[in-house]
Short mmCIF file of C-alpha atoms (C1' of nucleotides) in Angstrom, two decimals:
data_model
loop_
_atom_site.label_atom_id
_atom_site.label_comp_id
_atom_site.label_asym_id
_atom_site.label_seq_id
_atom_site.Cartn_x
_atom_site.Cartn_y
_atom_site.Cartn_z
CA MET G 1 6.87 -8.19 2.51
CA LYS G 2 5.32 -6.92 -0.64
CA PRO G 3 2.45 -4.57 -0.09
CA GLY G 4 -0.07 -3.63 -2.68
CA GLY G 5 -2.47 -6.29 -3.55
CA GLY G 6 -0.81 -7.99 -0.73
CA GLY G 7 2.44 -9.81 -1.07
CA GLY G 8 3.68 -12.03 1.66
CA ALA G 9 6.56 -13.55 -0.14
CA ALA G 10 9.42 -12.60 -2.34
CA VAL G 11 7.23 -13.42 -5.30
CA PRO G 12 4.44 -10.96 -6.03
CA HIS G 13 0.90 -12.12 -5.81
CA PHE G 14 0.36 -11.79 -9.50
CA LEU G 15 3.13 -14.15 -10.44
CA SER G 16 2.11 -16.75 -7.88
CA LYS G 17 -1.40 -16.73 -9.16
CA VAL G 18 -0.46 -17.01 -12.78
CA TRP G 19 1.83 -19.89 -11.96
CA ALA G 20 -0.89 -21.63 -10.00
CA LEU G 21 -3.41 -21.12 -12.78
CA VAL G 22 -1.11 -22.52 -15.40
CA GLU G 23 -0.31 -25.52 -13.21
CA ASP G 24 -3.84 -26.18 -12.02
CA PRO G 25 -5.34 -29.02 -14.06
CA GLN G 26 -8.81 -27.70 -13.40
CA THR G 27 -8.13 -24.55 -15.37
CA ASN G 28 -6.19 -26.17 -18.17
CA GLU G 29 -9.15 -25.69 -20.39
CA PHE G 30 -8.47 -21.97 -20.23
CA ILE G 31 -4.79 -21.59 -19.41
CA CYS G 32 -2.02 -24.16 -19.59
CA TRP G 33 1.62 -24.75 -20.37
CA SER G 34 2.64 -24.84 -23.98
CA ALA G 35 3.86 -28.10 -25.40
CA ASP G 36 7.52 -27.34 -24.77
CA GLY G 37 6.94 -25.80 -21.35
CA GLN G 38 8.64 -22.59 -22.36
CA SER G 39 5.48 -20.49 -22.35
CA PHE G 40 1.83 -20.68 -21.45
CA ASN G 41 -1.29 -20.49 -23.52
CA VAL G 42 -4.56 -18.75 -22.93
CA LEU G 43 -6.88 -20.78 -25.06
CA ASP G 44 -9.98 -18.65 -25.15
CA GLU G 45 -9.26 -15.21 -23.89
CA GLU G 46 -12.83 -14.17 -23.51
CA SER G 47 -13.86 -17.18 -21.45
CA PHE G 48 -10.67 -16.96 -19.43
CA ALA G 49 -11.27 -13.30 -18.71
CA LYS G 50 -14.85 -13.69 -17.67
CA LYS G 51 -14.73 -17.00 -15.86
CA ILE G 52 -11.26 -17.32 -14.38
CA LEU G 53 -9.89 -13.85 -13.80
CA PRO G 54 -12.53 -12.58 -11.37
CA LYS G 55 -11.91 -15.57 -9.11
CA HIS G 56 -8.34 -14.49 -8.58
CA PHE G 57 -8.16 -10.80 -9.33
CA LYS G 58 -10.27 -7.73 -8.80
CA HIS G 59 -11.28 -7.47 -12.42
CA ASN G 60 -12.35 -9.52 -15.40
CA ASN G 61 -10.53 -7.77 -18.20
CA MET G 62 -8.05 -9.54 -20.38
CA ALA G 63 -6.39 -6.22 -21.10
CA SER G 64 -5.56 -5.71 -17.45
CA PHE G 65 -4.17 -9.19 -17.21
CA VAL G 66 -1.99 -8.58 -20.22
CA ARG G 67 -0.88 -5.24 -18.81
CA GLN G 68 0.34 -7.04 -15.71
CA LEU G 69 2.12 -9.61 -17.81
CA ASN G 70 3.87 -6.86 -19.68
CA SER G 71 4.75 -5.10 -16.44
CA TYR G 72 6.58 -8.23 -15.37
CA GLY G 73 8.36 -8.54 -18.67
CA PHE G 74 6.27 -11.22 -20.32
CA HIS G 75 5.89 -11.01 -24.05
CA LYS G 76 3.31 -12.33 -26.36
CA VAL G 77 4.64 -15.00 -28.65
CA ILE G 78 3.65 -14.40 -32.20
CA GLN G 79 2.47 -17.62 -33.67
CA TYR G 80 3.25 -17.88 -37.31
CA GLU G 81 0.45 -19.44 -39.21
CA SER G 82 1.80 -21.60 -41.97
CA GLY G 83 -0.44 -20.92 -44.87
CA SER G 84 -4.14 -20.96 -44.35
CA ALA G 85 -4.30 -24.56 -43.32
CA LYS G 86 -3.83 -23.86 -39.66
CA GLN G 87 -7.05 -23.26 -37.90
CA GLU G 88 -5.99 -21.27 -34.95
CA ARG G 89 -8.52 -21.01 -32.26
CA TYR G 90 -9.92 -17.56 -32.17
CA GLY G 91 -8.82 -15.53 -29.20
CA SER G 92 -5.95 -17.67 -28.10
CA GLY G 93 -2.63 -16.28 -27.01
CA LYS G 94 0.79 -17.49 -25.97
CA TYR G 95 2.91 -15.59 -23.44
CA GLN G 96 6.48 -16.09 -22.46
CA HIS G 97 9.09 -14.99 -19.94
CA PRO G 98 12.61 -16.39 -19.67
CA CYS G 99 12.02 -17.12 -15.98
CA PHE G 100 8.60 -18.65 -16.34
CA LYS G 101 9.16 -22.23 -17.37
CA LYS G 102 7.43 -25.47 -16.50
CA GLY G 103 9.03 -27.27 -13.62
CA GLN G 104 11.19 -24.35 -12.56
CA GLU G 105 9.11 -22.49 -10.03
CA GLU G 106 12.24 -21.27 -8.26
CA LEU G 107 12.91 -18.99 -11.21
CA LEU G 108 9.82 -16.94 -10.38
CA SER G 109 11.72 -14.89 -7.84
CA LYS G 110 13.93 -13.60 -10.60
CA ILE G 111 11.06 -11.94 -12.39
CA LYS G 112 11.04 -8.25 -11.59
CA ARG G 113 8.22 -5.83 -11.99
CA LYS G 114 8.98 -2.87 -14.13
CA VAL G 115 8.00 0.34 -12.43
CA SER G 116 7.84 3.79 -13.82
CA ASN G 117 10.31 6.54 -13.77
CA LEU G 118 10.68 7.76 -10.21
CA SER G 119 11.98 4.85 -8.24
CA VAL G 120 13.52 3.34 -11.28
CA CYS G 121 15.64 6.35 -11.97
CA LEU G 122 16.68 6.78 -8.38
CA GLN G 123 17.65 3.20 -7.94
CA ALA G 124 19.20 2.87 -11.32
CA SER G 125 21.29 5.91 -10.70
CA PHE G 126 22.44 4.80 -7.30
CA GLN G 127 22.99 1.16 -8.01
CA ALA G 128 26.12 2.05 -9.88
CA HIS G 129 27.52 3.39 -6.65
CA SER G 130 27.48 0.36 -4.45
CA ASP G 131 30.63 1.59 -2.78
CA LEU G 132 28.56 3.69 -0.41
CA LYS G 133 27.88 1.02 2.13
CA GLY G 134 28.78 1.06 5.77
CA PHE G 135 26.87 3.95 7.24
CA MET G 136 24.88 2.82 10.20
CA CYS G 137 23.11 5.28 12.40
CA PRO G 138 23.34 4.12 16.00
CA GLY G 139 19.91 2.95 17.06
CA ALA G 140 18.66 2.48 13.56
CA HIS G 141 17.60 -0.89 12.35
CA GLN G 142 18.70 -0.17 8.87
CA PHE G 143 21.47 1.36 6.99
CA PHE G 144 21.41 5.02 7.53
CA PHE G 145 23.53 8.08 7.61
CA PRO G 146 21.88 11.35 8.39
CA THR G 147 24.97 13.16 9.43
CA ILE G 148 26.42 12.84 6.04
CA LEU G 149 23.27 14.20 4.52
CA VAL G 150 23.48 17.20 6.76
CA SER G 151 26.81 17.86 5.24
CA ILE G 152 25.32 17.46 1.83
CA ILE G 153 22.54 19.90 2.49
CA LYS G 154 24.93 22.37 3.97
CA GLY G 155 27.03 22.04 0.91
CA ILE G 156 24.09 22.79 -1.29
CA THR G 157 22.54 25.59 0.65
CA SER G 158 25.61 27.50 1.65
CA PRO G 159 28.23 26.93 -0.93
CA MET Q 1 9.44 -3.49 35.23
CA LYS Q 2 8.09 -2.18 32.00
CA PRO Q 3 6.38 1.17 32.16
CA GLY Q 4 3.46 2.01 29.96
CA GLY Q 5 0.27 0.35 30.88
CA GLY Q 6 1.97 -0.52 34.09
CA GLY Q 7 3.11 -4.03 33.44
CA GLY Q 8 4.95 -6.05 35.96
CA ALA Q 9 6.68 -8.32 33.52
CA ALA Q 10 9.36 -8.01 30.92
CA VAL Q 11 6.80 -8.53 28.17
CA PRO Q 12 4.65 -5.52 27.21
CA HIS Q 13 1.00 -5.75 27.99
CA PHE Q 14 0.04 -5.84 24.37
CA LEU Q 15 2.00 -8.98 23.65
CA SER Q 16 0.80 -10.73 26.77
CA LYS Q 17 -2.78 -9.99 25.93
CA VAL Q 18 -2.51 -11.14 22.36
CA TRP Q 19 -0.87 -14.33 23.52
CA ALA Q 20 -3.58 -14.92 26.07
CA LEU Q 21 -6.30 -14.26 23.52
CA VAL Q 22 -4.83 -16.67 21.03
CA GLU Q 23 -4.44 -19.33 23.70
CA ASP Q 24 -7.80 -18.84 25.35
CA PRO Q 25 -10.22 -21.51 24.11
CA GLN Q 26 -13.16 -19.25 24.84
CA THR Q 27 -12.06 -16.75 22.20
CA ASN Q 28 -11.00 -19.28 19.60
CA GLU Q 29 -14.06 -18.41 17.64
CA PHE Q 30 -12.49 -15.04 16.96
CA ILE Q 31 -8.75 -15.49 17.32
CA CYS Q 32 -6.74 -18.67 17.38
CA TRP Q 33 -3.51 -20.34 16.36
CA SER Q 34 -3.11 -21.33 12.76
CA ALA Q 35 -2.94 -24.99 11.93
CA ASP Q 36 0.84 -25.12 12.01
CA GLY Q 37 1.18 -22.92 15.08
CA GLN Q 38 3.42 -20.48 13.25
CA SER Q 39 0.91 -17.66 13.15
CA PHE Q 40 -2.49 -16.70 14.46
CA ASN Q 41 -5.76 -16.06 12.73
CA VAL Q 42 -8.38 -13.44 13.29
CA LEU Q 43 -11.40 -15.15 11.88
CA ASP Q 44 -13.89 -12.33 11.66
CA GLU Q 45 -12.17 -9.03 12.08
CA GLU Q 46 -15.24 -6.93 12.66
CA SER Q 47 -16.69 -9.22 15.29
CA PHE Q 48 -13.29 -9.53 16.90
CA ALA Q 49 -12.90 -5.76 16.94
CA LYS Q 50 -16.29 -5.04 18.41
CA LYS Q 51 -16.66 -7.95 20.81
CA ILE Q 52 -13.20 -8.92 21.96
CA LEU Q 53 -10.97 -5.88 21.71
CA PRO Q 54 -12.86 -3.60 24.12
CA LYS Q 55 -12.64 -6.28 26.80
CA HIS Q 56 -8.88 -6.13 26.77
CA PHE Q 57 -7.90 -2.76 25.29
CA LYS Q 58 -9.10 0.80 25.43
CA HIS Q 59 -10.61 0.73 21.97
CA ASN Q 60 -12.59 -1.37 19.55
CA ASN Q 61 -10.81 -0.59 16.31
CA MET Q 62 -9.17 -3.27 14.28
CA ALA Q 63 -6.93 -0.61 12.78
CA SER Q 64 -5.41 0.17 16.15
CA PHE Q 65 -4.86 -3.48 16.84
CA VAL Q 66 -3.12 -3.91 13.52
CA ARG Q 67 -1.03 -0.82 14.16
CA GLN Q 68 0.21 -2.38 17.36
CA LEU Q 69 0.96 -5.64 15.62
CA ASN Q 70 3.03 -3.82 13.04
CA SER Q 71 4.79 -1.86 15.73
CA TYR Q 72 5.96 -5.10 17.23
CA GLY Q 73 7.08 -6.45 13.90
CA PHE Q 74 4.18 -8.72 13.08
CA HIS Q 75 3.32 -9.14 9.44
CA LYS Q 76 0.13 -10.03 7.73
CA VAL Q 77 0.32 -13.34 5.93
CA ILE Q 78 -1.25 -13.29 2.55
CA GLN Q 79 -3.31 -16.36 2.07
CA TYR Q 80 -3.27 -17.47 -1.46
CA GLU Q 81 -6.41 -19.22 -2.49
CA SER Q 82 -5.44 -22.15 -4.62
CA GLY Q 83 -8.15 -22.56 -7.09
CA SER Q 84 -11.69 -22.06 -6.07
CA ALA Q 85 -11.80 -24.88 -3.58
CA LYS Q 86 -10.78 -22.87 -0.58
CA GLN Q 87 -13.61 -21.02 1.01
CA GLU Q 88 -11.87 -18.28 2.86
CA ARG Q 89 -13.90 -16.72 5.57
CA TYR Q 90 -14.90 -13.16 4.92
CA GLY Q 91 -12.79 -10.64 6.76
CA SER Q 92 -10.29 -13.05 8.18
CA GLY Q 93 -6.63 -12.33 8.59
CA LYS Q 94 -3.47 -14.18 9.51
CA TYR Q 95 -0.58 -12.51 11.33
CA GLN Q 96 2.89 -13.78 11.99
CA HIS Q 97 6.03 -12.99 13.96
CA PRO Q 98 9.12 -15.18 14.13
CA CYS Q 99 8.97 -15.08 17.94
CA PHE Q 100 5.25 -15.69 18.25
CA LYS Q 101 4.78 -19.41 17.96
CA LYS Q 102 2.50 -21.89 19.63
CA GLY Q 103 4.05 -23.52 22.65
CA GLN Q 104 7.00 -21.13 22.83
CA GLU Q 105 5.83 -18.41 25.15
CA GLU Q 106 9.38 -17.77 26.28
CA LEU Q 107 10.11 -16.29 22.86
CA LEU Q 108 7.75 -13.39 23.56
CA SER Q 109 10.44 -11.50 25.43
CA LYS Q 110 12.45 -11.32 22.24
CA ILE Q 111 9.80 -9.32 20.44
CA LYS Q 112 10.79 -5.68 20.47
CA ARG Q 113 8.67 -2.66 19.81
CA LYS Q 114 9.95 -0.72 16.88
CA VAL Q 115 10.64 2.91 17.49
CA SER Q 116 10.49 5.44 14.80
CA ASN Q 117 13.76 5.27 12.97
CA LEU Q 118 13.27 8.62 11.47
CA SER Q 119 12.71 11.04 14.27
CA VAL Q 120 15.11 9.33 16.58
CA CYS Q 121 18.03 9.20 14.27
CA LEU Q 122 17.47 12.28 12.21
CA GLN Q 123 16.72 14.56 15.10
CA ALA Q 124 19.73 13.41 17.01
CA SER Q 125 21.88 14.05 14.04
CA PHE Q 126 20.34 17.29 12.96
CA GLN Q 127 20.19 18.91 16.34
CA ALA Q 128 23.86 19.62 16.00
CA HIS Q 129 23.09 21.49 12.82
CA SER Q 130 20.49 24.04 13.79
CA ASP Q 131 21.70 26.28 10.98
CA LEU Q 132 19.87 24.16 8.45
CA LYS Q 133 16.58 25.89 8.74
CA GLY Q 134 14.82 27.05 5.65
CA PHE Q 135 14.52 23.61 4.23
CA MET Q 136 11.05 23.15 5.47
CA CYS Q 137 8.54 21.55 3.22
CA PRO Q 138 5.37 23.61 3.47
CA GLY Q 139 3.08 21.73 5.78
CA ALA Q 140 5.82 19.76 7.43
CA HIS Q 141 6.50 20.21 11.09
CA GLN Q 142 10.11 19.24 10.80
CA PHE Q 143 12.91 19.35 8.35
CA PHE Q 144 11.41 18.61 5.07
CA PHE Q 145 12.54 15.38 3.60
CA PRO Q 146 13.30 12.66 6.01
CA THR Q 147 11.41 9.89 4.34
CA ILE Q 148 12.66 10.59 0.93
CA LEU Q 149 16.23 10.55 2.10
CA VAL Q 150 15.63 7.30 3.80
CA SER Q 151 14.30 5.97 0.56
CA ILE Q 152 17.32 7.17 -1.28
CA ILE Q 153 19.65 5.76 1.29
CA LYS Q 154 17.85 2.49 1.32
CA GLY Q 155 18.24 2.38 -2.39
CA ILE Q 156 21.92 2.97 -1.99
CA THR Q 157 22.70 0.74 0.90
CA SER Q 158 20.46 -2.22 0.24
CA PRO Q 159 20.49 -2.96 -3.44
CA MET E 1 -9.83 12.16 -19.05
CA LYS E 2 -8.66 10.61 -15.88
CA PRO E 3 -7.31 7.13 -16.27
CA GLY E 4 -7.10 4.69 -13.43
CA GLY E 5 -10.38 3.39 -12.28
CA GLY E 6 -11.52 4.37 -15.69
CA GLY E 7 -12.88 7.82 -15.27
CA GLY E 8 -14.36 9.72 -18.11
CA ALA E 9 -14.65 13.06 -16.38
CA ALA E 10 -12.46 15.65 -14.76
CA VAL E 11 -13.48 14.36 -11.34
CA PRO E 12 -11.90 11.06 -10.34
CA HIS E 13 -14.18 8.12 -9.90
CA PHE E 14 -13.60 7.99 -6.20
CA LEU E 15 -14.89 11.49 -5.57
CA SER E 16 -17.88 11.04 -7.82
CA LYS E 17 -18.83 7.88 -6.06
CA VAL E 18 -18.46 9.30 -2.60
CA TRP E 19 -20.56 12.27 -3.62
CA ALA E 20 -23.23 10.02 -5.06
CA LEU E 21 -23.27 7.86 -1.97
CA VAL E 22 -23.62 10.80 0.34
CA GLU E 23 -26.40 12.24 -1.78
CA ASP E 24 -28.27 9.01 -2.38
CA PRO E 25 -31.21 8.78 0.01
CA GLN E 26 -31.13 4.99 -0.21
CA THR E 27 -27.74 4.85 1.47
CA ASN E 28 -28.38 7.55 4.03
CA GLU E 29 -28.61 4.88 6.64
CA PHE E 30 -24.89 4.31 6.18
CA ILE E 31 -23.48 7.54 4.78
CA CYS E 32 -25.03 10.99 4.67
CA TRP E 33 -24.41 14.70 4.93
CA SER E 34 -23.81 16.12 8.36
CA ALA E 35 -26.39 18.50 9.75
CA ASP E 36 -24.58 21.61 8.53
CA GLY E 37 -23.64 20.13 5.16
CA GLN E 38 -19.99 20.84 5.75
CA SER E 39 -18.97 17.20 6.09
CA PHE E 40 -20.36 13.72 5.73
CA ASN E 41 -20.96 10.99 8.26
CA VAL E 42 -20.38 7.28 8.06
CA LEU E 43 -22.84 6.05 10.62
CA ASP E 44 -21.78 2.46 11.07
CA GLU E 45 -18.39 1.88 9.58
CA GLU E 46 -18.48 -1.89 9.60
CA SER E 47 -21.88 -2.15 7.97
CA PHE E 48 -20.89 0.52 5.49
CA ALA E 49 -17.69 -1.33 4.66
CA LYS E 50 -19.29 -4.71 4.18
CA LYS E 51 -22.58 -3.71 2.57
CA ILE E 52 -21.97 -0.53 0.63
CA LEU E 53 -18.33 -0.44 -0.35
CA PRO E 54 -18.22 -3.63 -2.47
CA LYS E 55 -21.10 -2.33 -4.55
CA HIS E 56 -19.06 0.63 -5.68
CA PHE E 57 -15.43 -0.30 -5.24
CA LYS E 58 -13.25 -3.35 -5.67
CA HIS E 59 -12.94 -3.98 -1.98
CA ASN E 60 -14.87 -4.01 1.29
CA ASN E 61 -12.33 -2.53 3.66
CA MET E 62 -12.98 0.65 5.57
CA ALA E 63 -9.24 1.14 5.81
CA SER E 64 -8.91 1.36 2.05
CA PHE E 65 -11.76 3.82 1.87
CA VAL E 66 -10.16 5.99 4.52
CA ARG E 67 -6.83 5.78 2.72
CA GLN E 68 -8.49 7.18 -0.36
CA LEU E 69 -10.15 9.96 1.62
CA ASN E 70 -6.82 10.94 3.06
CA SER E 71 -5.21 10.80 -0.35
CA TYR E 72 -7.70 13.38 -1.52
CA GLY E 73 -7.12 15.60 1.49
CA PHE E 74 -10.15 14.70 3.56
CA HIS E 75 -9.74 14.83 7.29
CA LYS E 76 -11.56 13.06 10.03
CA VAL E 77 -13.51 15.45 12.21
CA ILE E 78 -13.05 14.78 15.87
CA GLN E 79 -16.42 14.92 17.47
CA TYR E 80 -16.30 16.33 20.94
CA GLU E 81 -18.80 14.70 23.20
CA SER E 82 -20.31 17.29 25.48
CA GLY E 83 -20.55 15.60 28.80
CA SER E 84 -22.20 12.24 28.97
CA ALA E 85 -25.43 13.35 27.42
CA LYS E 86 -24.45 12.67 23.86
CA GLN E 87 -24.91 9.11 22.85
CA GLU E 88 -22.66 8.83 19.88
CA ARG E 89 -23.32 5.94 17.65
CA TYR E 90 -20.75 3.21 17.89
CA GLY E 91 -18.31 3.14 15.00
CA SER E 92 -19.40 6.33 13.36
CA GLY E 93 -17.09 8.80 11.71
CA LYS E 94 -17.24 12.27 10.22
CA TYR E 95 -15.04 13.32 7.32
CA GLN E 96 -14.50 16.74 5.86
CA HIS E 97 -12.90 18.51 2.92
CA PRO E 98 -13.13 22.24 2.19
CA CYS E 99 -14.35 21.46 -1.32
CA PHE E 100 -16.82 18.77 -0.36
CA LYS E 101 -19.95 20.57 0.75
CA LYS E 102 -23.62 19.90 0.32
CA GLY E 103 -25.12 21.61 -2.69
CA GLN E 104 -21.77 22.58 -4.20
CA GLU E 105 -20.93 19.71 -6.47
CA GLU E 106 -18.98 22.03 -8.74
CA LEU E 107 -16.32 22.29 -6.05
CA LEU E 108 -15.43 18.64 -6.50
CA SER E 109 -13.17 19.42 -9.40
CA LYS E 110 -10.98 21.43 -7.08
CA ILE E 111 -10.13 18.45 -4.94
CA LYS E 112 -6.75 17.17 -5.91
CA ARG E 113 -5.27 13.81 -5.19
CA LYS E 114 -2.12 13.98 -3.19
CA VAL E 115 0.78 12.14 -4.66
CA SER E 116 3.62 10.68 -2.76
CA ASN E 117 5.64 13.24 -0.87
CA LEU E 118 8.54 12.02 -2.84
CA SER E 119 7.86 14.06 -5.93
CA VAL E 120 6.01 16.80 -4.11
CA CYS E 121 8.68 17.55 -1.58
CA LEU E 122 11.50 17.10 -3.98
CA GLN E 123 9.96 19.52 -6.40
CA ALA E 124 8.86 22.01 -3.79
CA SER E 125 12.20 22.00 -2.11
CA PHE E 126 14.30 22.10 -5.17
CA GLN E 127 12.33 24.65 -7.09
CA ALA E 128 13.91 27.21 -4.83
CA HIS E 129 17.24 26.05 -6.13
CA SER E 130 16.78 26.60 -9.78
CA ASP E 131 20.49 26.70 -10.16
CA LEU E 132 20.40 22.96 -9.93
CA LYS E 133 18.69 22.52 -13.22
CA GLY E 134 20.15 20.32 -15.80
CA PHE E 135 20.00 17.33 -13.54
CA MET E 136 17.29 15.44 -15.20
CA CYS E 137 17.35 11.76 -14.91
CA PRO E 138 16.99 10.35 -18.40
CA GLY E 139 13.47 9.05 -18.71
CA ALA E 140 12.16 11.16 -15.89
CA HIS E 141 9.59 13.79 -16.62
CA GLN E 142 10.18 15.78 -13.50
CA PHE E 143 12.72 17.57 -11.48
CA PHE E 144 15.26 15.26 -10.19
CA PHE E 145 18.87 14.99 -9.49
CA PRO E 146 20.16 11.77 -8.17
CA THR E 147 23.42 12.20 -9.95
CA ILE E 148 24.33 15.26 -7.99
CA LEU E 149 23.62 13.52 -4.72
CA VAL E 150 25.74 10.63 -5.74
CA SER E 151 28.55 12.97 -6.57
CA ILE E 152 28.19 14.74 -3.28
CA ILE E 153 28.05 11.58 -1.29
CA LYS E 154 31.00 10.20 -3.10
CA GLY E 155 32.86 13.41 -2.50
CA ILE E 156 32.16 13.19 1.18
CA THR E 157 32.74 9.54 1.67
CA SER E 158 35.90 9.33 -0.29
CA PRO E 159 37.74 12.54 0.26
"C1'" DG U 1 10.08 7.74 28.85
"C1'" DA U 2 8.16 3.59 26.93
"C1'" DC U 3 3.77 2.16 25.67
"C1'" DG U 4 -1.08 2.81 23.68
"C1'" DT U 5 -4.50 4.98 20.48
"C1'" DT U 6 -5.62 7.62 16.55
"C1'" DC U 7 -5.14 9.86 12.18
"C1'" DT U 8 -2.44 10.32 8.15
"C1'" DA U 9 1.16 9.16 4.84
"C1'" DG U 10 4.71 6.09 2.48
"C1'" DA U 11 5.57 2.50 -0.70
"C1'" DA U 12 4.66 -1.36 -3.58
"C1'" DT U 13 1.53 -3.68 -6.39
"C1'" DA U 14 -2.97 -3.61 -9.11
"C1'" DT U 15 -6.34 -1.76 -12.54
"C1'" DT U 16 -7.61 1.25 -16.12
"C1'" DC U 17 -7.25 4.16 -20.24
"C1'" DG U 18 -4.94 5.88 -24.16
"C1'" DC U 19 -1.17 6.32 -27.08
"C1'" DA U 20 2.85 5.20 -29.92
"C1'" DA U 21 6.54 2.35 -31.67
"C1'" DC H 1 -3.44 -3.09 -36.67
"C1'" DT H 2 -1.32 -5.03 -32.73
"C1'" DT H 3 1.77 -5.13 -28.83
"C1'" DG H 4 3.75 -2.95 -25.28
"C1'" DC H 5 4.18 0.94 -22.33
"C1'" DG H 6 3.32 5.67 -19.79
"C1'" DA H 7 0.67 7.66 -16.40
"C1'" DA H 8 -3.08 8.30 -13.23
"C1'" DT H 9 -5.92 6.31 -9.93
"C1'" DA H 10 -6.97 2.24 -6.73
"C1'" DT H 11 -5.97 -1.22 -3.10
"C1'" DT H 12 -3.11 -3.09 0.42
"C1'" DC H 13 0.20 -3.39 4.08
"C1'" DT H 14 3.23 -0.85 6.96
"C1'" DA H 15 5.09 3.19 9.16
"C1'" DG H 16 5.26 8.19 10.72
"C1'" DA H 17 3.59 11.56 13.84
"C1'" DA H 18 0.99 13.60 17.49
"C1'" DC H 19 -1.03 13.12 21.76
"C1'" DG H 20 -2.18 10.94 26.08
"C1'" DT H 21 -1.27 7.83 30.08
#
DNA sequence: GACGTTCTAGAATATTCGCAA
DNA sequence: CTTGCGAATATTCTAGAACGT
C-alpha cells in the first residue's frame, strides 16, 4: 500500500495516471506516445495543464507535473531542430524514462521515486548490509530485533 | 468466547457487524459489496457515519470506523478514475481484506486484530534492561526511539 | 519565504487560512472563536469539511484538516458535558494552540510545524552524544549516523 | 486482557517555490 | 536560459498510544 495521494498498488498513483493519459485516445490531442513509443509528448503544455491536469491531479500547473516526472526519473528529451525549417509547435515537450515504453506497462513497477536525503541515506547505507537478516521478535509480524538494539544502546551509552 | 464487547462467537463483534451491514439489503444505500465481491463500498461516508454507525457502534465517527478497519488489516482501495467518464460519488470509499469476500463468511474467523508491534515487542525486550534510562526523548512517555528503530530495521531486513 | 503550498510570508499558508476562516464572519456558522478566544470551534465538522474546506484547500476531508492541525501542534479540547443539561451540537470540535488566540495574530509566527520524529528524535537524542560527530551521511544536511549503527550491528551479529 | 473509541503521529506521495548545474 | 533538483509544506492512508469497558 502506498499512502500519500493514495496508492493502492505497487505502482504509484502518479505513474498510473500518466500511463493512462498517454494511452487514452481521448486525450491524445494533448498527450500521446511518440512515434517510436520510447517517450511521450505533451503537445500543448498550456492546454494540457489547464484542461487535463486538474481532472486527474490537485493542481493545474505544468511545473508541478514536470517536477513529478523528474522525481520519478523522467527526463525531457531535447529535440534538435534542424535548421529553421522545422516548425515546432510552441509549448510542446517530449519526456522519457527507460521503463516507460509503449506496450510495456509491466515495466512501470520498476520506476522508483527519488526521495530526499533522510530515508535515502538510511536505506542506501543499510542496503549494503543485507547480511543482517534473520532477526524475528516473537509475536511480531515483521522482522525485528529489539534485544540487539538494547545491546547497541548499551554499547553507546556506557562504553 | 471472545471477550471485549462480550461476543459469543469466535469472530469479534466488529467484524460480524461489518459483515452484517454489507450483507443487509436495507443498508445497501450506504454500504454494500463491490461489483466483484472482493471488497465493500461505503457510498457516502458522512451519511453512513451519522445514520448507520450509531445504530451499531458507540460512536458516529467515520475515523473510528476506519481505525477499526485498519486494525483488522483492511486496506482502502484507491479507485483510479479512467478518464473523465467515471462519475465517482462524492465521499465514497472502498475497503478490502483478503478474508472479507462475498459469500465466504467462514473466512471471517481468519481475520486477526493487529496488536501494536512496538509496545509489545520492545517493552518485553527492554524490561530486562532497566538500566537504559536516560534515553528519553523529551515528550515521550517511553524509551525514545521505537519507531525510528523499526524504520531502520525495516530498511535493513526488508530491502 | 515558505515553499510548499506556495507561501509568501513567514506564516505557512495553512495557519493563515485557518486564522482567516476563524475570523471571517461569513464562515462563523462553521468555524469561529470560542467564547474565551483561547481556541476555535468547528461547529459541524461534516458541513465544514464539504462546504468550506475545498474553497481553501485541495481537499474536502476533515481528517486531512485535523492532520494539519496536529502537525502544527494544535490539540483537540475535550469538552466536558456538565450533566445532561448541555446540548452539545453533534459533530462539533474545539481545537487549541497556545499561540492561536483571538486578537493576537502576531503569535502565529511562533507556531512551528512538527516534522517527523525521525529527525527530531535522532537529533535530540544524539546531540547529547557529541562525541559521535563525524558520522554524516554524504548528502545529508543533518545529524546522522547510519554507518555506526551498521558497524555496531555487524559487530554484534557476527562476533 | 482483548476489544472499542479517540486523539495524535508516522510514512509515503503530492504540490509548490526557488535555486543551481 | 533551461532543466532538474533541494526543501518545505500539503494530502492521504495507516499505525501508535492512552483510556475505558
